[in-house]
Short mmCIF file of C-alpha atoms in Angstrom, two decimals:
data_model
loop_
_atom_site.label_atom_id
_atom_site.label_comp_id
_atom_site.label_asym_id
_atom_site.label_seq_id
_atom_site.Cartn_x
_atom_site.Cartn_y
_atom_site.Cartn_z
CA MET A 1 -15.48 -0.63 -10.87
CA ARG A 2 -14.92 2.53 -12.85
CA LYS A 3 -11.64 3.39 -14.55
CA GLU A 4 -10.99 6.25 -12.11
CA GLU A 5 -11.51 3.96 -9.10
CA LYS A 6 -9.17 1.36 -10.59
CA LYS A 7 -6.50 4.03 -11.08
CA LYS A 8 -6.83 5.17 -7.44
CA LEU A 9 -6.66 1.56 -6.26
CA LYS A 10 -3.51 0.92 -8.31
CA LYS A 11 -1.94 4.05 -6.83
CA LEU A 12 -2.87 2.90 -3.31
CA TYR A 13 -1.38 -0.57 -3.87
CA PHE A 14 1.77 1.01 -5.32
CA ILE A 15 2.13 3.15 -2.17
CA ILE A 16 1.51 0.11 0.03
CA GLY A 17 4.12 -1.84 -1.95
CA ILE A 18 6.67 0.94 -1.46
CA ILE A 19 5.93 1.07 2.28
CA ILE A 20 6.32 -2.70 2.61
CA PHE A 21 9.54 -2.79 0.58
CA PHE A 22 11.02 0.17 2.50
CA ILE A 23 10.25 -1.28 5.94
CA ILE A 24 11.63 -4.71 5.05
CA PHE A 25 14.74 -3.16 3.48
CA VAL A 26 15.47 -0.86 6.45
CA ASP A 27 14.82 -3.62 9.01
CA GLN A 28 16.99 -6.18 7.23
CA LEU A 29 19.76 -3.65 6.50
CA THR A 30 19.79 -2.53 10.14
CA LYS A 31 20.01 -6.14 11.31
CA VAL A 32 22.94 -6.83 8.98
CA LEU A 33 24.76 -3.67 10.12
CA VAL A 34 24.25 -4.41 13.81
CA ILE A 35 25.38 -8.02 13.37
CA HIS A 36 28.44 -6.86 11.42
CA TYR A 37 29.49 -3.86 13.56
CA GLY A 38 28.42 -5.12 16.97
CA GLU A 39 27.26 -2.81 19.75
CA ILE A 40 26.40 0.82 18.98
CA THR A 41 25.53 3.07 21.92
CA ILE A 42 23.02 5.79 21.02
CA ILE A 43 22.27 7.07 24.55
CA SER A 44 24.66 5.95 27.27
CA ASN A 45 23.16 3.12 29.36
CA SER A 46 19.68 3.80 27.92
CA LEU A 47 19.53 3.06 24.18
CA ILE A 48 21.93 0.55 22.66
CA LEU A 49 21.88 -1.23 19.31
CA LYS A 50 23.33 -4.68 19.82
CA ALA A 51 22.37 -7.97 18.20
CA ASN A 52 20.93 -10.37 20.73
CA GLU A 53 21.10 -14.06 20.37
CA LEU A 54 18.37 -15.04 17.96
CA ASN A 55 14.88 -14.83 19.39
CA ASN A 56 13.50 -18.04 17.97
CA GLY A 57 10.98 -18.54 20.75
CA ILE A 58 11.26 -22.26 20.07
CA TYR A 59 13.84 -24.96 20.46
CA ASP A 60 13.38 -27.59 17.76
CA GLU A 61 12.96 -27.64 13.98
CA THR A 62 9.34 -28.86 14.09
CA SER A 63 8.30 -25.96 16.30
CA ARG A 64 10.28 -23.58 14.07
CA ALA A 65 8.42 -24.82 11.00
CA VAL A 66 5.06 -24.47 12.79
CA THR A 67 5.99 -20.92 13.85
CA ILE A 68 6.95 -20.00 10.28
CA LEU A 69 3.73 -21.51 8.90
CA THR A 70 1.63 -19.72 11.53
CA ASN A 71 3.36 -16.44 10.70
CA LEU A 72 2.74 -17.01 6.98
CA VAL A 73 -0.97 -17.61 7.63
CA ILE A 74 -1.18 -14.35 9.59
CA VAL A 75 0.67 -12.50 6.81
CA PHE A 76 -1.80 -13.88 4.24
CA ILE A 77 -4.75 -12.85 6.43
CA ILE A 78 -3.37 -9.30 6.66
CA PHE A 79 -2.77 -9.32 2.90
CA GLY A 80 -6.38 -10.44 2.39
CA ILE A 81 -7.67 -7.61 4.56
CA ILE A 82 -5.57 -5.10 2.62
CA LYS A 83 -6.85 -6.45 -0.72
CA SER A 84 -10.50 -6.42 0.40
CA ASN A 85 -12.81 -3.75 -0.95
CA ASN A 86 -15.53 -3.04 1.57
CA GLN A 87 -16.77 -0.19 3.71
CA PHE A 88 -15.00 -1.46 6.82
CA VAL A 89 -11.47 -1.34 5.42
CA THR A 90 -10.54 2.21 4.46
CA ASN A 91 -7.41 3.20 2.57
CA LYS A 92 -5.93 4.54 5.82
CA THR A 93 -6.55 1.15 7.45
CA LYS A 94 -4.87 -0.62 4.52
CA ILE A 95 -1.81 1.60 4.77
CA LEU A 96 -1.54 1.09 8.53
CA LEU A 97 -1.93 -2.67 8.14
CA SER A 98 0.86 -2.62 5.55
CA PHE A 99 3.20 -1.75 8.45
CA ALA A 100 2.17 -4.95 10.26
CA LEU A 101 2.46 -6.91 7.02
CA ALA A 102 5.98 -5.62 6.34
CA GLY A 103 7.13 -6.28 9.90
CA GLY A 104 5.71 -9.79 9.76
CA ILE A 105 7.40 -10.53 6.44
CA SER A 106 10.74 -9.20 7.70
CA ASN A 107 10.58 -11.37 10.84
CA ILE A 108 9.65 -14.40 8.68
CA ILE A 109 12.75 -13.69 6.57
CA ASP A 110 14.80 -13.80 9.79
CA ARG A 111 13.21 -17.05 10.92
CA ILE A 112 13.90 -18.70 7.57
CA CYS A 113 17.37 -17.26 6.85
CA ARG A 114 18.82 -16.89 10.35
CA GLY A 115 16.88 -19.48 12.36
CA GLY A 116 15.26 -16.82 14.54
CA VAL A 117 14.44 -13.13 14.76
CA VAL A 118 17.31 -10.71 15.39
CA GLU A 119 16.36 -8.36 18.23
CA TYR A 120 18.79 -5.45 18.52
CA ILE A 121 17.19 -2.34 20.00
CA HIS A 122 17.86 -2.31 23.73
CA ILE A 123 16.17 0.22 25.98
CA THR A 124 16.77 0.11 29.72
CA ASN A 125 14.22 -2.09 31.56
CA PHE A 126 12.52 -3.18 28.32
CA PRO A 127 12.83 -6.38 26.26
CA ALA A 128 14.96 -6.11 23.10
CA PHE A 129 13.07 -5.54 19.84
CA ASN A 130 13.63 -4.47 16.22
CA ILE A 131 12.15 -2.17 13.57
CA ALA A 132 9.86 -4.95 12.32
CA ASP A 133 8.40 -5.33 15.83
CA ILE A 134 7.75 -1.57 15.97
CA CYS A 135 5.95 -1.71 12.63
CA ILE A 136 3.87 -4.70 13.69
CA ALA A 137 2.83 -2.85 16.85
CA ILE A 138 1.99 0.33 14.90
CA GLY A 139 -0.07 -1.64 12.40
CA TRP A 140 -2.07 -3.67 14.90
CA ILE A 141 -2.59 -0.91 17.47
CA SER A 142 -3.80 1.42 14.70
CA PHE A 143 -6.07 -1.30 13.32
CA VAL A 144 -7.62 -1.93 16.74
CA ALA A 145 -8.06 1.82 17.35
CA ILE A 146 -9.74 2.32 13.97
CA PHE A 147 -11.95 -0.72 14.53
CA ALA A 148 -12.92 0.54 18.00
CA ALA A 149 -13.73 4.01 16.64
CA PHE A 150 -15.77 2.48 13.82
CA SER A 151 -17.64 0.24 16.27
CA ALA A 152 -18.39 3.18 18.58
CA LYS A 153 -19.68 5.19 15.63
CA GLU A 154 -21.87 2.27 14.52
CA LEU A 155 -23.29 1.84 18.03
CA THR A 156 -24.08 5.55 18.24
CA HIS A 157 -25.75 5.42 14.82
CA LYS A 158 -27.85 2.39 15.78
CA LYS A 159 -28.85 4.05 19.06
CA GLN A 160 -29.95 7.18 17.15
CA ILE A 161 -32.03 5.08 14.74
CA LYS A 162 -33.61 3.21 17.66
CA GLU A 163 -34.51 6.49 19.42
CA LYS A 164 -36.07 7.90 16.20
CA ASN A 165 -38.23 4.78 15.84
CA LYS A 166 -39.67 5.14 19.36
#
């Protein structure tokens, strides 16, 4: 790898690090504020910030440990994808996946420190969620969309090659 490429890669990883830190910081800070101040109504009867009971999704310590370990494995897989250098994982993909990585890390922090994930954004007729959940959704939906677009482009390319060889 050339010196210029290494410099660009360092810059990319710095940006990804800032994104991850910022998302975790904002999510954790928001959770602390909502827990401390209680209910905050943004839009009457439609958008309310209020800490739910912890969403631990499990009921005993063994299951909690398994959930944390599973989440850690997924975080390491995402980290591995971000660190990979191949034609399939572009810089844009890495940045978008950093959203999912940050959200996952923030929810793991909740599971370890609070015993479950704090869900606090309440929208009428929708399950409660948090900033980390939004970031996870953005990261994974973007990743799937990019992968689908890449796959469609590859299929079109292969079809064109096949037609030329006829």
